[in-house]
Amino acid sequence: MSEKNILAYFKSPEEAESAAKKLQVLRVADMSIDRFSRYPGTGMYGAVKPFAGDMVSLSAATYGTSLSGESSAILAAADPSSSGMSEGGQGGPTGRDILLTVVVEEESFDKAMRIVEDAGDMV
């Protein structure tokens, strides 16, 4: 049997989880729900207190928090909005930042697509 995959974007984890529960009745080979952001890594952590000597990077000063990875902090510091001379213009992923990834058997693909489309996703 061959398999097909679906990448569906949702506005909230609850929407994705609801669709995932409905998909479990089909022949699902693999399924995951993930959140993605503008910068790679595991996300932001902790509040930064620059007056207490807690500022570790430019991104910490401009975003008010530290990013968990060095690469993420470098990318954030290089962003045009970090300099204060621009608001950036591009923005980050807004709205649909939850990704439901599903691998199904080929004969279940059409049903799976209907389920995720009915759940309000963007495929």
PDB file of C-alpha atoms in Angstrom:
ATOM      1  CA  MET A   1       0.000   0.000   0.000  1.00  0.00           C
ATOM      2  CA  SER A   2       1.150   3.508  -0.677  1.00  0.00           C
ATOM      3  CA  GLU A   3       0.746   6.410   1.692  1.00  0.00           C
ATOM      4  CA  LYS A   4      -0.124  10.074   1.260  1.00  0.00           C
ATOM      5  CA  ASN A   5       0.476  12.979   3.590  1.00  0.00           C
ATOM      6  CA  ILE A   6      -1.508  16.046   4.597  1.00  0.00           C
ATOM      7  CA  LEU A   7      -0.124  19.249   6.084  1.00  0.00           C
ATOM      8  CA  ALA A   8      -2.986  21.194   7.664  1.00  0.00           C
ATOM      9  CA  TYR A   9      -2.620  24.569   9.406  1.00  0.00           C
ATOM     10  CA  PHE A  10      -4.898  25.551  12.288  1.00  0.00           C
ATOM     11  CA  LYS A  11      -5.461  28.618  14.457  1.00  0.00           C
ATOM     12  CA  SER A  12      -5.432  26.732  17.765  1.00  0.00           C
ATOM     13  CA  PRO A  13      -4.145  23.442  19.166  1.00  0.00           C
ATOM     14  CA  GLU A  14      -7.716  22.535  20.140  1.00  0.00           C
ATOM     15  CA  GLU A  15      -8.870  22.724  16.497  1.00  0.00           C
ATOM     16  CA  ALA A  16      -6.002  20.472  15.417  1.00  0.00           C
ATOM     17  CA  GLU A  17      -6.641  18.009  18.254  1.00  0.00           C
ATOM     18  CA  SER A  18     -10.317  17.830  17.332  1.00  0.00           C
ATOM     19  CA  ALA A  19      -9.428  16.966  13.739  1.00  0.00           C
ATOM     20  CA  ALA A  20      -6.813  14.446  14.952  1.00  0.00           C
ATOM     21  CA  LYS A  21      -9.426  12.608  17.040  1.00  0.00           C
ATOM     22  CA  LYS A  22     -11.702  12.325  14.002  1.00  0.00           C
ATOM     23  CA  LEU A  23      -8.810  11.098  11.842  1.00  0.00           C
ATOM     24  CA  GLN A  24      -8.018   8.225  14.215  1.00  0.00           C
ATOM     25  CA  VAL A  25     -10.887   6.174  12.751  1.00  0.00           C
ATOM     26  CA  LEU A  26      -8.994   6.065   9.433  1.00  0.00           C
ATOM     27  CA  ARG A  27      -5.850   4.125   8.619  1.00  0.00           C
ATOM     28  CA  VAL A  28      -3.372   6.679   9.957  1.00  0.00           C
ATOM     29  CA  ALA A  29       0.280   5.661   9.683  1.00  0.00           C
ATOM     30  CA  ASP A  30       1.610   8.712  11.535  1.00  0.00           C
ATOM     31  CA  MET A  31       0.235  11.961  12.951  1.00  0.00           C
ATOM     32  CA  SER A  32       1.678  14.910  14.871  1.00  0.00           C
ATOM     33  CA  ILE A  33       0.638  18.379  16.015  1.00  0.00           C
ATOM     34  CA  ASP A  34       3.315  21.073  16.252  1.00  0.00           C
ATOM     35  CA  ARG A  35       3.513  24.829  16.726  1.00  0.00           C
ATOM     36  CA  PHE A  36       5.976  26.758  14.591  1.00  0.00           C
ATOM     37  CA  SER A  37       7.300  30.276  14.905  1.00  0.00           C
ATOM     38  CA  ARG A  38       9.267  32.850  13.001  1.00  0.00           C
ATOM     39  CA  TYR A  39      12.533  31.818  14.615  1.00  0.00           C
ATOM     40  CA  PRO A  40      13.792  28.240  15.020  1.00  0.00           C
ATOM     41  CA  GLY A  41      14.314  26.649  18.389  1.00  0.00           C
ATOM     42  CA  THR A  42      12.112  25.725  21.274  1.00  0.00           C
ATOM     43  CA  GLY A  43      10.741  29.178  21.887  1.00  0.00           C
ATOM     44  CA  MET A  44      11.100  32.078  24.232  1.00  0.00           C
ATOM     45  CA  TYR A  45      11.650  31.790  27.923  1.00  0.00           C
ATOM     46  CA  GLY A  46      11.721  34.086  30.910  1.00  0.00           C
ATOM     47  CA  ALA A  47      11.405  37.816  31.252  1.00  0.00           C
ATOM     48  CA  VAL A  48      14.557  39.866  30.778  1.00  0.00           C
ATOM     49  CA  LYS A  49      15.514  42.580  33.279  1.00  0.00           C
ATOM     50  CA  PRO A  50      18.109  44.739  31.483  1.00  0.00           C
ATOM     51  CA  PHE A  51      18.670  47.079  34.454  1.00  0.00           C
ATOM     52  CA  ALA A  52      19.661  44.084  36.565  1.00  0.00           C
ATOM     53  CA  GLY A  53      22.368  43.120  34.055  1.00  0.00           C
ATOM     54  CA  ASP A  54      20.204  40.362  32.597  1.00  0.00           C
ATOM     55  CA  MET A  55      20.382  41.486  28.950  1.00  0.00           C
ATOM     56  CA  VAL A  56      22.214  38.810  27.008  1.00  0.00           C
ATOM     57  CA  SER A  57      21.520  39.939  23.443  1.00  0.00           C
ATOM     58  CA  LEU A  58      19.933  42.594  21.249  1.00  0.00           C
ATOM     59  CA  SER A  59      16.909  40.369  20.734  1.00  0.00           C
ATOM     60  CA  ALA A  60      16.503  40.149  24.515  1.00  0.00           C
ATOM     61  CA  ALA A  61      16.451  43.949  24.715  1.00  0.00           C
ATOM     62  CA  THR A  62      13.995  44.487  21.856  1.00  0.00           C
ATOM     63  CA  TYR A  63      11.627  41.567  22.470  1.00  0.00           C
ATOM     64  CA  GLY A  64      11.795  41.634  26.269  1.00  0.00           C
ATOM     65  CA  THR A  65      12.533  37.927  26.523  1.00  0.00           C
ATOM     66  CA  SER A  66      15.338  35.519  25.697  1.00  0.00           C
ATOM     67  CA  LEU A  67      15.130  33.012  22.899  1.00  0.00           C
ATOM     68  CA  SER A  68      16.090  29.473  23.809  1.00  0.00           C
ATOM     69  CA  GLY A  69      18.666  28.947  21.073  1.00  0.00           C
ATOM     70  CA  GLU A  70      21.690  30.952  20.021  1.00  0.00           C
ATOM     71  CA  SER A  71      20.721  30.719  16.338  1.00  0.00           C
ATOM     72  CA  SER A  72      17.226  32.000  17.122  1.00  0.00           C
ATOM     73  CA  ALA A  73      18.632  34.960  19.049  1.00  0.00           C
ATOM     74  CA  ILE A  74      20.945  35.843  16.146  1.00  0.00           C
ATOM     75  CA  LEU A  75      18.063  35.729  13.662  1.00  0.00           C
ATOM     76  CA  ALA A  76      15.886  37.880  15.912  1.00  0.00           C
ATOM     77  CA  ALA A  77      18.688  40.445  16.378  1.00  0.00           C
ATOM     78  CA  ALA A  78      19.166  40.628  12.588  1.00  0.00           C
ATOM     79  CA  ASP A  79      15.463  41.315  12.030  1.00  0.00           C
ATOM     80  CA  PRO A  80      14.778  44.890  10.811  1.00  0.00           C
ATOM     81  CA  SER A  81      12.337  45.463  13.663  1.00  0.00           C
ATOM     82  CA  SER A  82      15.115  44.921  16.254  1.00  0.00           C
ATOM     83  CA  SER A  83      16.967  48.091  15.259  1.00  0.00           C
ATOM     84  CA  GLY A  84      14.027  50.357  15.982  1.00  0.00           C
ATOM     85  CA  MET A  85      14.445  51.876  12.522  1.00  0.00           C
ATOM     86  CA  SER A  86      11.718  49.722  10.989  1.00  0.00           C
ATOM     87  CA  GLU A  87       8.690  47.822  12.119  1.00  0.00           C
ATOM     88  CA  GLY A  88       9.822  44.923   9.933  1.00  0.00           C
ATOM     89  CA  GLY A  89       6.841  44.744   7.626  1.00  0.00           C
ATOM     90  CA  GLN A  90       6.754  40.992   7.202  1.00  0.00           C
ATOM     91  CA  GLY A  91       5.386  39.960  10.550  1.00  0.00           C
ATOM     92  CA  GLY A  92       5.575  36.377  11.682  1.00  0.00           C
ATOM     93  CA  PRO A  93       3.238  33.488  11.297  1.00  0.00           C
ATOM     94  CA  THR A  94      -0.014  34.815  12.629  1.00  0.00           C
ATOM     95  CA  GLY A  95      -3.295  33.058  12.826  1.00  0.00           C
ATOM     96  CA  ARG A  96      -2.460  29.587  11.574  1.00  0.00           C
ATOM     97  CA  ASP A  97       0.690  28.562  13.432  1.00  0.00           C
ATOM     98  CA  ILE A  98      -0.407  25.052  14.435  1.00  0.00           C
ATOM     99  CA  LEU A  99       0.592  22.303  11.998  1.00  0.00           C
ATOM    100  CA  LEU A 100      -1.197  18.958  11.874  1.00  0.00           C
ATOM    101  CA  THR A 101       0.836  16.454   9.868  1.00  0.00           C
ATOM    102  CA  VAL A 102      -0.960  13.266   8.873  1.00  0.00           C
ATOM    103  CA  VAL A 103       0.232  10.239   6.905  1.00  0.00           C
ATOM    104  CA  VAL A 104      -2.627   8.010   5.741  1.00  0.00           C
ATOM    105  CA  GLU A 105      -3.105   5.023   3.482  1.00  0.00           C
ATOM    106  CA  GLU A 106      -3.957   6.102  -0.052  1.00  0.00           C
ATOM    107  CA  GLU A 107      -7.528   4.730   0.080  1.00  0.00           C
ATOM    108  CA  SER A 108      -8.245   6.885   3.170  1.00  0.00           C
ATOM    109  CA  PHE A 109      -6.805  10.085   1.742  1.00  0.00           C
ATOM    110  CA  ASP A 110     -10.040  11.634   0.414  1.00  0.00           C
ATOM    111  CA  LYS A 111     -11.878  11.012   3.688  1.00  0.00           C
ATOM    112  CA  ALA A 112      -8.965  12.451   5.655  1.00  0.00           C
ATOM    113  CA  MET A 113      -8.945  15.575   3.472  1.00  0.00           C
ATOM    114  CA  ARG A 114     -12.676  16.092   4.071  1.00  0.00           C
ATOM    115  CA  ILE A 115     -12.184  15.729   7.829  1.00  0.00           C
ATOM    116  CA  VAL A 116      -9.424  18.339   8.021  1.00  0.00           C
ATOM    117  CA  GLU A 117     -11.215  20.726   5.651  1.00  0.00           C
ATOM    118  CA  ASP A 118     -14.405  20.467   7.724  1.00  0.00           C
ATOM    119  CA  ALA A 119     -12.377  21.216  10.850  1.00  0.00           C
ATOM    120  CA  GLY A 120     -11.532  24.656   9.423  1.00  0.00           C
ATOM    121  CA  ASP A 121      -7.946  24.170   8.361  1.00  0.00           C
ATOM    122  CA  MET A 122      -5.862  25.549   5.556  1.00  0.00           C
ATOM    123  CA  VAL A 123      -4.236  22.752   3.539  1.00  0.00           C
TER     124      VAL A 123
END
